[in-house]
mmCIF file of C-alpha atoms and ligand atoms in Angstrom:
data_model
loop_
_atom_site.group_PDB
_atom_site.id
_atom_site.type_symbol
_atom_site.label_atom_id
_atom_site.label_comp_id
_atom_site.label_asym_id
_atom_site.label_seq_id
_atom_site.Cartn_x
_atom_site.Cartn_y
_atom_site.Cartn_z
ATOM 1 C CA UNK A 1 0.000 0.000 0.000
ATOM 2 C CA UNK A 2 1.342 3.234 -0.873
ATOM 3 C CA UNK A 3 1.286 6.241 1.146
ATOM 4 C CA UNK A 4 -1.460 7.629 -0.529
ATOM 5 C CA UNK A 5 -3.726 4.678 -0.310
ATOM 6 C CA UNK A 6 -3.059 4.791 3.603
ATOM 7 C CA UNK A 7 -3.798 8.153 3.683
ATOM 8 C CA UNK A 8 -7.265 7.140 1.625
ATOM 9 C CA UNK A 9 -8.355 5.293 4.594
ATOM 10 C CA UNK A 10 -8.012 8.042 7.081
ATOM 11 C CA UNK A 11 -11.446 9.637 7.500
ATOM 12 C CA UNK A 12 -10.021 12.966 5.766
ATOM 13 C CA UNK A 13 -11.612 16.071 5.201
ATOM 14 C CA UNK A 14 -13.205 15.061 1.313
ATOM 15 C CA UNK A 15 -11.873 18.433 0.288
ATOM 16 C CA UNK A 16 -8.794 17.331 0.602
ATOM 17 C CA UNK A 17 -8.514 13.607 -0.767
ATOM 18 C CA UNK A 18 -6.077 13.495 -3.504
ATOM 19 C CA UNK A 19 -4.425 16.739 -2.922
ATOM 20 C CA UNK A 20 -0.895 16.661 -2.910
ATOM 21 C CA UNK A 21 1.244 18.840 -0.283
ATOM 22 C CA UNK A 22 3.864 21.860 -0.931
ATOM 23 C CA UNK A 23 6.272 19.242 -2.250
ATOM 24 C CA UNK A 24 10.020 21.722 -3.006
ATOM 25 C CA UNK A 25 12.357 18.809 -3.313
ATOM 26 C CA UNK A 26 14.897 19.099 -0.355
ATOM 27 C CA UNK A 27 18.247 17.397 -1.703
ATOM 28 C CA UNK A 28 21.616 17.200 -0.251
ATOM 29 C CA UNK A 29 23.131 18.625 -3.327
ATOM 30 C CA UNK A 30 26.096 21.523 -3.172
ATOM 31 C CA UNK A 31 24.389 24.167 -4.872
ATOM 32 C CA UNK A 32 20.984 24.751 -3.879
ATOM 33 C CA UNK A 33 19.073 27.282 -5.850
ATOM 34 C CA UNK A 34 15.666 25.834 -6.097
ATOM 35 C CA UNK A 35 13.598 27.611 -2.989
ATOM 36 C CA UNK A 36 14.554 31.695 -3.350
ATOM 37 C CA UNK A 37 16.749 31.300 -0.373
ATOM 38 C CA UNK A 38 19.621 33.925 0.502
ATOM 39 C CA UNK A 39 22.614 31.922 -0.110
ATOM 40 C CA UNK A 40 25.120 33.795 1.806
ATOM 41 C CA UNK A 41 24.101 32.895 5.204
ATOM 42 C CA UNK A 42 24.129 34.535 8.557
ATOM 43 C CA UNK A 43 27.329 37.421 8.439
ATOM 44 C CA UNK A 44 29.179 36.639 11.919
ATOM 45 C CA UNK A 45 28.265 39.684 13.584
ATOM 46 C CA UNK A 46 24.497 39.205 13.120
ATOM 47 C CA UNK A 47 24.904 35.742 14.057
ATOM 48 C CA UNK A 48 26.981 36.834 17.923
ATOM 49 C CA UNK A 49 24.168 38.754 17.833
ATOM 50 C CA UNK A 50 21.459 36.608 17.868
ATOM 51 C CA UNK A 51 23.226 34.673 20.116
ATOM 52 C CA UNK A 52 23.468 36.947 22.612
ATOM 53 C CA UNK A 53 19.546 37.493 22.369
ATOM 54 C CA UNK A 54 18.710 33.757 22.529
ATOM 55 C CA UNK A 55 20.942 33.262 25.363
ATOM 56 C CA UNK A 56 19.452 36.083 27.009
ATOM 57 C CA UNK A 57 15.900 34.375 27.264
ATOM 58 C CA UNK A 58 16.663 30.714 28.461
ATOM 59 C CA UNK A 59 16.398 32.345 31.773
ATOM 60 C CA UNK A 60 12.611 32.809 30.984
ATOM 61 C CA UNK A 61 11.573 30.116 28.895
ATOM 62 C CA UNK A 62 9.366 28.570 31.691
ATOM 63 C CA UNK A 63 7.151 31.084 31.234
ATOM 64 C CA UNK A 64 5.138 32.155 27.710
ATOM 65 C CA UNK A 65 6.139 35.149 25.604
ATOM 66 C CA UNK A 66 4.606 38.369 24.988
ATOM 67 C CA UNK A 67 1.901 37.272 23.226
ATOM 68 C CA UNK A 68 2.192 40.767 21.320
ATOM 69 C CA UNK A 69 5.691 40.930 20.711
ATOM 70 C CA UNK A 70 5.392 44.249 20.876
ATOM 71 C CA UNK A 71 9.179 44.707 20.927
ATOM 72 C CA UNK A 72 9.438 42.878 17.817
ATOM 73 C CA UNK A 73 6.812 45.106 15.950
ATOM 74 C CA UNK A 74 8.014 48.218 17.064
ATOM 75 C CA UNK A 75 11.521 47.137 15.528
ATOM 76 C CA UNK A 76 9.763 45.584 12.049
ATOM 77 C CA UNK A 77 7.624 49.370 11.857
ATOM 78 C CA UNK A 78 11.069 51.474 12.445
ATOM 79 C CA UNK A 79 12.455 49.098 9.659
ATOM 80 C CA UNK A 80 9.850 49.596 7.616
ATOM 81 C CA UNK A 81 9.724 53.155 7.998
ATOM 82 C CA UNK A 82 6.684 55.032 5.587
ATOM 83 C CA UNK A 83 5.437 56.234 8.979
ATOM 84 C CA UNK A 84 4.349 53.125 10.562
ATOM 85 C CA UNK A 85 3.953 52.391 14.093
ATOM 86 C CA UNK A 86 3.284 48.716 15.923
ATOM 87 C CA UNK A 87 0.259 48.817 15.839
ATOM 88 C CA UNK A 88 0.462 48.792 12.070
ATOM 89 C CA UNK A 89 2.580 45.649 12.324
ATOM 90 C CA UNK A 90 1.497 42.000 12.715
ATOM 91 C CA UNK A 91 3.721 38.848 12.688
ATOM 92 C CA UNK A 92 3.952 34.971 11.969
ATOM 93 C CA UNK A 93 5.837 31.751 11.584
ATOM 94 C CA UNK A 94 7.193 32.958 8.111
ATOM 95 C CA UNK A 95 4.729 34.806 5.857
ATOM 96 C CA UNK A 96 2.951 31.984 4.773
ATOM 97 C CA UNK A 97 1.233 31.475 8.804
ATOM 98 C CA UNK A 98 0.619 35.410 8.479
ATOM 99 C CA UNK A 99 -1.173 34.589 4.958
ATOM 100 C CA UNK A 100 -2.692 31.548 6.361
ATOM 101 C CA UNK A 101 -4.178 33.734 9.148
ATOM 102 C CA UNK A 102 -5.355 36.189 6.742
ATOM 103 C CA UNK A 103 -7.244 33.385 5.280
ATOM 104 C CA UNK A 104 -8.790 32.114 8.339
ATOM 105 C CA UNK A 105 -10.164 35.869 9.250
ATOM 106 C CA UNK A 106 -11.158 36.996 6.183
ATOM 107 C CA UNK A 107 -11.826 33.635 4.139
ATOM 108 C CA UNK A 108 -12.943 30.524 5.045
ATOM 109 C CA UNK A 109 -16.011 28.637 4.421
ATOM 110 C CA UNK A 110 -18.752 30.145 1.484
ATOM 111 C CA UNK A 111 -15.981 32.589 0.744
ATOM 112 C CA UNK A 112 -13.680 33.080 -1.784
ATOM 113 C CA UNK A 113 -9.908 34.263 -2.639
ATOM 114 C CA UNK A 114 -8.318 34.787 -5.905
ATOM 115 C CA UNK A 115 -4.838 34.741 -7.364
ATOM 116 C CA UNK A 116 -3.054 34.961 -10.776
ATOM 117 C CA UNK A 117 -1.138 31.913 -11.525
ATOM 118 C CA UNK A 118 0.883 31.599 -12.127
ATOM 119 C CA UNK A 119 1.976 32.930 -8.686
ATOM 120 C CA UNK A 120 3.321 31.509 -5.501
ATOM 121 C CA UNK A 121 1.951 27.939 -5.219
ATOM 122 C CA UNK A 122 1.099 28.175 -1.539
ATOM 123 C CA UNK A 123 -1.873 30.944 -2.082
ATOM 124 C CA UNK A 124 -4.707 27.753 -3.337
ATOM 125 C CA UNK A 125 -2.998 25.352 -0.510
ATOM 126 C CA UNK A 126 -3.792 27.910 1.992
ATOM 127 C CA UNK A 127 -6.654 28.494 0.759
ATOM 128 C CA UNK A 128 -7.788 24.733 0.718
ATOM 129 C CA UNK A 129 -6.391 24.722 4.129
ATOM 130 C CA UNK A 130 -8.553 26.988 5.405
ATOM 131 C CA UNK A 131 -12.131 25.922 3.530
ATOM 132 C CA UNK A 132 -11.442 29.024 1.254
ATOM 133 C CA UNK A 133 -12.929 28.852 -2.589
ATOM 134 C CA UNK A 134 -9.773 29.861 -4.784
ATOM 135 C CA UNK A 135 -10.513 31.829 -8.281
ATOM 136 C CA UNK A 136 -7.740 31.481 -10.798
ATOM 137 C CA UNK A 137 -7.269 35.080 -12.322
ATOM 138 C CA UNK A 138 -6.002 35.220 -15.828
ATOM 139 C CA UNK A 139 -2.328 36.707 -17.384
ATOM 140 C CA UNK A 140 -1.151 38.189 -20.635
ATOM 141 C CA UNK A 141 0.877 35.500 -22.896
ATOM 142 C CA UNK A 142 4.282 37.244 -21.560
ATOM 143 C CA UNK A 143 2.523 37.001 -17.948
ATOM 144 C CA UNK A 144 2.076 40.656 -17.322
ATOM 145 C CA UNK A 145 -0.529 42.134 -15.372
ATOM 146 C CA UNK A 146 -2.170 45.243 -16.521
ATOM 147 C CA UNK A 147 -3.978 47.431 -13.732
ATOM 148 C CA UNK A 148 -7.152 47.117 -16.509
ATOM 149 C CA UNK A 149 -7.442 43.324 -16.406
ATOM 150 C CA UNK A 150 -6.884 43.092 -13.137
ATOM 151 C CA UNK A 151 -9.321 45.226 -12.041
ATOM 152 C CA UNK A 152 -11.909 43.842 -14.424
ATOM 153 C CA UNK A 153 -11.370 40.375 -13.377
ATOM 154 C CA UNK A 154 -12.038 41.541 -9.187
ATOM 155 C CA UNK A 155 -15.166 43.377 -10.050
ATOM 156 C CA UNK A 156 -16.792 40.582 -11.892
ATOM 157 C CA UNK A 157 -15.318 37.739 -10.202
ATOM 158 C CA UNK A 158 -15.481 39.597 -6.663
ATOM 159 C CA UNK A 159 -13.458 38.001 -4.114
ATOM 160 C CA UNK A 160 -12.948 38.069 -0.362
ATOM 161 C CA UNK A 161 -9.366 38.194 -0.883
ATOM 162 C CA UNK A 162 -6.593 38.846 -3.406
ATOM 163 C CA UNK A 163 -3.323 37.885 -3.712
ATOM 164 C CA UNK A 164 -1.204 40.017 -5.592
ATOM 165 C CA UNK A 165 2.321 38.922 -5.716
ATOM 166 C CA UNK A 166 5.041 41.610 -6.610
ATOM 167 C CA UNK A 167 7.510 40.554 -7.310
ATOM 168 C CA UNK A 168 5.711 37.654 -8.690
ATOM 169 C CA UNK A 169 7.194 34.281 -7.772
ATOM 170 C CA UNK A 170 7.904 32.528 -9.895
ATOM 171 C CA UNK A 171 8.097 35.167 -13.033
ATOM 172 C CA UNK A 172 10.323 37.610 -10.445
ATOM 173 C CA UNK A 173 8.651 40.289 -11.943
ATOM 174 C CA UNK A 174 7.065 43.635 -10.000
ATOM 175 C CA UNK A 175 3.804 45.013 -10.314
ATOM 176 C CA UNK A 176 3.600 48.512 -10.922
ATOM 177 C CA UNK A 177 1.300 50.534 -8.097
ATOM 178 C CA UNK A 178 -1.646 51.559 -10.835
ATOM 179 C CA UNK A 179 -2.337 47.597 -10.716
ATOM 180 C CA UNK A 180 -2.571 47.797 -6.627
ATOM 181 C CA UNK A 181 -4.611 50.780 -6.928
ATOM 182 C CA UNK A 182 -6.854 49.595 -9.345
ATOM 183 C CA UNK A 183 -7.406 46.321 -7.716
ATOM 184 C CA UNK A 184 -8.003 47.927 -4.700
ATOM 185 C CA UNK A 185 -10.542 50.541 -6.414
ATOM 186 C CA UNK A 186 -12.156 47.442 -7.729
ATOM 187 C CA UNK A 187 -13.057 45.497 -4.668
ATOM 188 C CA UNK A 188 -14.723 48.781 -3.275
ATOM 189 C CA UNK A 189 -18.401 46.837 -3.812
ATOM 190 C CA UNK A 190 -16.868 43.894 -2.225
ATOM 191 C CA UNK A 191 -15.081 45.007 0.201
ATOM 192 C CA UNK A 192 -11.942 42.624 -0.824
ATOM 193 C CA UNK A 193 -9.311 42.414 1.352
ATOM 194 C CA UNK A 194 -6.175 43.146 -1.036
ATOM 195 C CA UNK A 195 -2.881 40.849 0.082
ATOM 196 C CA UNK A 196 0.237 42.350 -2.084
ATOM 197 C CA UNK A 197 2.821 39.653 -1.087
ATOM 198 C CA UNK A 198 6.398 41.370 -1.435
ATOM 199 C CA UNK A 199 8.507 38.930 -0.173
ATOM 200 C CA UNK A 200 11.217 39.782 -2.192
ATOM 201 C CA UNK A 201 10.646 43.399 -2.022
ATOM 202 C CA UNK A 202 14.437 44.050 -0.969
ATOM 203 C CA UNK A 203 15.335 42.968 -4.072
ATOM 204 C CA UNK A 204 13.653 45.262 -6.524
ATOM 205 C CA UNK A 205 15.112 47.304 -8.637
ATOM 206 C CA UNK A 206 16.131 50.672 -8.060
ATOM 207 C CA UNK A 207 12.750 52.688 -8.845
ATOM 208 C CA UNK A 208 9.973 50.229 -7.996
ATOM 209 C CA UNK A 209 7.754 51.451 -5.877
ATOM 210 C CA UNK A 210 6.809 49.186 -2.694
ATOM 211 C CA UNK A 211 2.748 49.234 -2.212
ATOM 212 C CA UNK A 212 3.681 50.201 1.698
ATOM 213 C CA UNK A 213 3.474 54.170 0.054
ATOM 214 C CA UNK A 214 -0.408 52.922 -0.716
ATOM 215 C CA UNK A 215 -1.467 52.000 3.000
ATOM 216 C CA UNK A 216 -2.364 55.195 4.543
ATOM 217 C CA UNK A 217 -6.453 55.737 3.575
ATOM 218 C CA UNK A 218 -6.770 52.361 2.610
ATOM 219 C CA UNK A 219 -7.986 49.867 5.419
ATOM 220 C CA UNK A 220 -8.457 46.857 3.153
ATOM 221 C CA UNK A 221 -5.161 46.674 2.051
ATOM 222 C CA UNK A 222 -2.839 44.525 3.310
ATOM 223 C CA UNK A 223 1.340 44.384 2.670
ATOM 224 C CA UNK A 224 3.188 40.867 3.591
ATOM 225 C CA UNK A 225 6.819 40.407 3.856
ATOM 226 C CA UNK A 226 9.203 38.162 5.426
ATOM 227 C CA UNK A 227 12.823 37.691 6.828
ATOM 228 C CA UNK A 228 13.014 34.721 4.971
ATOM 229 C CA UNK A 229 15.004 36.487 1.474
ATOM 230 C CA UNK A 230 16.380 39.318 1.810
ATOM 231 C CA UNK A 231 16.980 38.989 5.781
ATOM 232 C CA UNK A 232 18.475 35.751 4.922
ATOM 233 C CA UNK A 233 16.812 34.056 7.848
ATOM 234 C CA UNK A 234 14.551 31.184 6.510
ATOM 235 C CA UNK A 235 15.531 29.167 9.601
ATOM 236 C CA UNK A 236 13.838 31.452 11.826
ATOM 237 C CA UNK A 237 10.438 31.590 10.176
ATOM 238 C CA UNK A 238 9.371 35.053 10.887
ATOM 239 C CA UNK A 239 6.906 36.539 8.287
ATOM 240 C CA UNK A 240 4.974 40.204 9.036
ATOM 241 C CA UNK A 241 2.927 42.759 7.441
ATOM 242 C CA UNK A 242 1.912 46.045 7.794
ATOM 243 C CA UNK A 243 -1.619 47.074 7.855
ATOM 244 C CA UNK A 244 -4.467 49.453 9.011
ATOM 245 C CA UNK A 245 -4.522 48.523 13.016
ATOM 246 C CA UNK A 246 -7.966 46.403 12.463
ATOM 247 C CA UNK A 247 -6.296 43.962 10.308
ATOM 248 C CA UNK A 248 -4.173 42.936 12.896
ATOM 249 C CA UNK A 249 -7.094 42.939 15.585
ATOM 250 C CA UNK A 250 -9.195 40.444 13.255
ATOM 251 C CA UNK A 251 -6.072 38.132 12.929
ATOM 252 C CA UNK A 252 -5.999 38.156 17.131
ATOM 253 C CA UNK A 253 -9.491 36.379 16.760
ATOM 254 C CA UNK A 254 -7.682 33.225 14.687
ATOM 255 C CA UNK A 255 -4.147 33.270 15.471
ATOM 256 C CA UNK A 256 -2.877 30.397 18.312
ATOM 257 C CA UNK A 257 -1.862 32.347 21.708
ATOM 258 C CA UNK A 258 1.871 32.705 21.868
ATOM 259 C CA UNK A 259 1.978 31.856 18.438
ATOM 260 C CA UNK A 260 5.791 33.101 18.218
ATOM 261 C CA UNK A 261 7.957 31.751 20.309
ATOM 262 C CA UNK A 262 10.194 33.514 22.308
ATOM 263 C CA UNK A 263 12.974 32.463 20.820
ATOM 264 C CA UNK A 264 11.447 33.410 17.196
ATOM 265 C CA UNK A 265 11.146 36.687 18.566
ATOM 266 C CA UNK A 266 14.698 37.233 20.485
ATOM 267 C CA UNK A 267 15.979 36.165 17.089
ATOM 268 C CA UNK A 268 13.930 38.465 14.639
ATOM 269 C CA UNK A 269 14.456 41.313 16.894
ATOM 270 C CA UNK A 270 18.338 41.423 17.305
ATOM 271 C CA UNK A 271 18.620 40.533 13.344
ATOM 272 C CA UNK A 272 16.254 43.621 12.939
ATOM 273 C CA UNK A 273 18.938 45.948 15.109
ATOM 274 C CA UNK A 274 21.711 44.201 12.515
ATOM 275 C CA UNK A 275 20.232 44.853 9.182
ATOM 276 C CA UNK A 276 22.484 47.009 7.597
ATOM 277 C CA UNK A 277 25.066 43.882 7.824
ATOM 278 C CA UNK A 278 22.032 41.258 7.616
ATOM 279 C CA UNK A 279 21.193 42.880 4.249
ATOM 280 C CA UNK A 280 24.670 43.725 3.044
ATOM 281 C CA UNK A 281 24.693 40.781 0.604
ATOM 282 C CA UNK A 282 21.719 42.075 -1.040
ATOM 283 C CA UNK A 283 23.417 44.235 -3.488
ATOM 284 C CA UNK A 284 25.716 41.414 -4.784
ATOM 285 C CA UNK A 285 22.675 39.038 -5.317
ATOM 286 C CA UNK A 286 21.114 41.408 -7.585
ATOM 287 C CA UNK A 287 24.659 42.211 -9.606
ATOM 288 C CA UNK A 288 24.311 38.008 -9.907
ATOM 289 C CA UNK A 289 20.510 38.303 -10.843
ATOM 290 C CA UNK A 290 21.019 40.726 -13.453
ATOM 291 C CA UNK A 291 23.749 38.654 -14.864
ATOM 292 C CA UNK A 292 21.892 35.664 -15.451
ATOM 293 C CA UNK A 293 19.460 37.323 -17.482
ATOM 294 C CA UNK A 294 22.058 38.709 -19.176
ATOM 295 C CA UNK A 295 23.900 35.651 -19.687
ATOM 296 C CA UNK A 296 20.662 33.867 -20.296
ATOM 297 C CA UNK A 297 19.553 35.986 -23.205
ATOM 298 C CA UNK A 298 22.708 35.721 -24.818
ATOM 299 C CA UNK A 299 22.313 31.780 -24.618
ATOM 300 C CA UNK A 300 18.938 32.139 -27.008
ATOM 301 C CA UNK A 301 17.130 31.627 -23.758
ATOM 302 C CA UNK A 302 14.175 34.564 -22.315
ATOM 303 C CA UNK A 303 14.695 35.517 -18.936
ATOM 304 C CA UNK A 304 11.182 37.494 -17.377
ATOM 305 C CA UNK A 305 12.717 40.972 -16.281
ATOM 306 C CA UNK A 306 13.257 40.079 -12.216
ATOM 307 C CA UNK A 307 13.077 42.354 -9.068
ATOM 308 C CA UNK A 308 13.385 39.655 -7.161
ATOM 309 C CA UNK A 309 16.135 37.449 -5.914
ATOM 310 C CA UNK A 310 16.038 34.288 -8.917
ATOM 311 C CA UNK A 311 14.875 34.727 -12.471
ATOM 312 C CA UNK A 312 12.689 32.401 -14.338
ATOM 313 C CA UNK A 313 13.409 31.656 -18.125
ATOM 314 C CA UNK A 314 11.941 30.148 -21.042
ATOM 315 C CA UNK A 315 13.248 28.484 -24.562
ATOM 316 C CA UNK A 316 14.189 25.448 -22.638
ATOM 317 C CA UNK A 317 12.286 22.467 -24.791
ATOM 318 C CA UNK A 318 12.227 19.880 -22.079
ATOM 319 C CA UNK A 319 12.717 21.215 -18.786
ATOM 320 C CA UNK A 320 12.545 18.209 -16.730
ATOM 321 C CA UNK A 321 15.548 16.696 -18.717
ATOM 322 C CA UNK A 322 17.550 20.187 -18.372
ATOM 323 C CA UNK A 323 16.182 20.077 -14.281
ATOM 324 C CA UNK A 324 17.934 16.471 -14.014
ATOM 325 C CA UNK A 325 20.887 16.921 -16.092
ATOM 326 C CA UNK A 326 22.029 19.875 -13.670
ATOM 327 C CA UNK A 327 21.011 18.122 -10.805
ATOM 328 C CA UNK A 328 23.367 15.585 -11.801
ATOM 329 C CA UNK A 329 26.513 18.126 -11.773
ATOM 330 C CA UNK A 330 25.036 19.017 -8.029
ATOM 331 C CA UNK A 331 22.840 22.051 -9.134
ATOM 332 C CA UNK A 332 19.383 21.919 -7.869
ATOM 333 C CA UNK A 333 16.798 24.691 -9.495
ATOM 334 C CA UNK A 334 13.568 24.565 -9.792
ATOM 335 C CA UNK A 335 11.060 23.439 -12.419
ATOM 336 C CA UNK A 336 7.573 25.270 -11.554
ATOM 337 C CA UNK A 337 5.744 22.802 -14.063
ATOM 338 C CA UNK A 338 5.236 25.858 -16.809
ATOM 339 C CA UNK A 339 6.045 24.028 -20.184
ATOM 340 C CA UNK A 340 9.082 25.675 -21.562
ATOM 341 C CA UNK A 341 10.622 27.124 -18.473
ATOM 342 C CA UNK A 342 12.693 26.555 -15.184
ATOM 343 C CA UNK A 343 13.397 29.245 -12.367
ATOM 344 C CA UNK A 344 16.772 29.600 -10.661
ATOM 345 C CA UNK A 345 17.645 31.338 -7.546
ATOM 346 C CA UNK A 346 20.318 34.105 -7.773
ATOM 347 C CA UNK A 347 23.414 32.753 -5.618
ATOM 348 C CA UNK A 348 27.288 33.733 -4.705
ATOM 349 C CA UNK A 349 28.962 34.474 -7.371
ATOM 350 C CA UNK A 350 30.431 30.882 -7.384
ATOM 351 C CA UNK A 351 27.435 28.900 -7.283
ATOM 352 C CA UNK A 352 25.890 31.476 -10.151
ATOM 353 C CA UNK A 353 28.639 30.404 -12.117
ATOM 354 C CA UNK A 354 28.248 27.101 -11.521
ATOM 355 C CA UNK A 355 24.785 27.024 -12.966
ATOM 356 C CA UNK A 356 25.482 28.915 -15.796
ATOM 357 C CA UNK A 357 28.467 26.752 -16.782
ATOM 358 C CA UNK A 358 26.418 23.551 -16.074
ATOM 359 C CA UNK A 359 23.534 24.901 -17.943
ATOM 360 C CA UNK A 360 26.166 26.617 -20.812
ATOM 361 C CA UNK A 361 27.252 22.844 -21.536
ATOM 362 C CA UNK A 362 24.037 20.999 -20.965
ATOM 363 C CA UNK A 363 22.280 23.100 -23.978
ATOM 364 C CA UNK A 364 25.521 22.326 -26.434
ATOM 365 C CA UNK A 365 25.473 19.029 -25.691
HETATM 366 N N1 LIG B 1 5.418 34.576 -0.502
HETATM 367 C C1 LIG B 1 6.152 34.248 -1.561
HETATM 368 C C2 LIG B 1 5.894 34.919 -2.851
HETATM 369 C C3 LIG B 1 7.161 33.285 -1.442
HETATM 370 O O1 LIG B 1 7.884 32.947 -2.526
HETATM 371 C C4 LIG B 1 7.393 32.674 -0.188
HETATM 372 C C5 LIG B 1 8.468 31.635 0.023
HETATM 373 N N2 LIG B 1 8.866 30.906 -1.024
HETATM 374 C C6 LIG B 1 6.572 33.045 0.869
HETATM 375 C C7 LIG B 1 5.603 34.011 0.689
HETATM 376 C C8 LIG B 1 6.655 32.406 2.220
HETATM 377 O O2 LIG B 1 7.858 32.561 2.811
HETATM 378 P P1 LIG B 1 8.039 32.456 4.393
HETATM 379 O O3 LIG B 1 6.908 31.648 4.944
HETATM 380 O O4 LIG B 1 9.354 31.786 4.531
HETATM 381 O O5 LIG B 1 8.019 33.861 4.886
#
């Protein structure tokens, strides 16, 4: 019996019989560029720091933490600057618990959320999750977004939620704010809560405009971000957004109590107070983004324009055979199941190389 036939004899939900989980292989390979991870690690400062905080609350770890981490929100707002306070912060087990609990308070059951795949995979999972109906919104061919269609397709379709992703993952591309506001305009009758997910926000290009500018006047929207990219903490799991205060009043009702631990939030904290050297490696992981576009467009091959940290590409005929051949020289990307294309994650300079070399020979040979 396979795993899936045992699991066919649990007495599960029917909504979610024959669904298959987030799924990101996790090999033991040297170069790992399939999950958008920051590949440089903790700097050694940051890290003594975090130390330091971690050690700091063993003393206390009998008892529960601040269940409103209002240290840690205070510190996310000042980093997030645009005039935000804690009480326009909120925060989660990575962004995808903060996403999930958006779901749970403003979703669920009889309700509906909608996305535009293709986008992060998690957004229908979540939604399933949670009892949510999920609405698949519709692309241009080159997968653009115009603030037209996407308006259109809110007003007719109406949602409880949306899920704009900028930059999109996996395209890597950045919405421009006309398609925020316009969404947002759109789901006036509705009163649609409007998710834009900028996880990789950090790594935008100089010039693109973050939809935090947008929050001020505009209760329904919602901005999500994480530590897990740019912060290069995806051990830690710490996800946030910023918000109207209500938002994060409604996700009080759903959330678990002590929901970050207090070791989660020793940890965020002191890497908030040691940003300018958590985020130093930023800058070279976008010199290595825009090189493998480069380098990918003079290999025949059509990189998406990317704000974000990885770049997905098309021209590749068979992608699972391209996947698997550079898997087998120990490079591990990722193939998003979008006929003609495979994403990559911008690394060092080293492992960059080492994809584009790998990938260089695979394509002449
Ligand atoms: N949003 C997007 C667009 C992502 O790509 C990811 C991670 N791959 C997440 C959210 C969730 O990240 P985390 O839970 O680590 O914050």
């Amino acid at each position: 019996m396979d795993q899936f036939e045992r699991l066919g004899q649990l007495p599960l939900r029917d909504d979610l019989r024959g669904q298959h989980p987030y799924g990101a292989p996790m090999l033991d390979v040297p170069v790992l560029l399939n999950v958008n991870e920051n590949t440089f690690g903790v700097p050694a400062d940051a890290k003594a720091a975090i130390m330091d905080a971690v050690a700091a609350e063993l003393e206390g770890l009998n008892r529960y933490p601040d269940r409103e981490f209002t240290t840690l929100r205070q510190e996310l707002a000042s980093y997030l600057g645009h005039g935000l306070n804690e009480e326009n912060l909120w925060a989660a087990n990575g962004s995808n618990e903060v996403l999930q609990q958006l779901l749970q308070a403003f979703g669920g059951p009889g309700r509906t959320a909608m996305g535009f795949p293709p986008t992060y995979s998690m957004y229908p999972l979540l939604a399933s999750g949670t009892g949510t109906g999920y609405l698949e919104g519709v692309r241009a061919a080159d997968y653009s977004l115009s603030a037209e269609s996407a308006a259109e397709q809110v007003r007719r379709h109406a949602p409880n939620v949306v899920f704009l992703c900028s930059p999109n993952n996996p395209t890597g591309t950045a919405l421009g704010l006309d398609v925020v506001k316009a969404v947002y305009e759109a789901g006036e009758a509705s009163q649609t809560i409007v998710i834009v997910d900028e996880a990789y926000a950090e790594f935008s290009k100089t010039g693109t405009a973050s939809a935090l500018s947008l929050l001020e006047g505009r209760p329904r929207l919602v901005v999500s971000r994480t530590m897990s990219k740019a912060f290069a903490l995806a051990g830690a799991r710490l996800g946030y957004l910023a918000s109207a205060p209500e938002v994060a009043d409604a996700l009080r009702l759903v959330r678990l109590p002590y929901h970050l631990s207090a070791i989660t939030q020793a940890t965020a904290v002191a890497a908030l107070r040691n940003s300018t050297s958590l985020l130093a490696n930023v800058e070279q992981i976008k010199v290595q983004r825009d090189r493998i576009v480069s380098e990918l467009t003079d290999m025949g091959l059509t990189p998406a324009p990317s704000d974000s940290n990885f770049v997905f590409f098309g021209g590749i005929e068979k992608p699972a055979d391209v996947w698997a051949a550079l898997l087998a020289q120990g490079v591990l990307i990722r193939d998003v199941g979008i006929a003609g294309h495979l994403r990559v994650t911008a690394g060092t300079e080293a492992e960059t190389s080492a994809f584009l070399t790998g990938l260089r020979a695979i394509l002449a040979g």
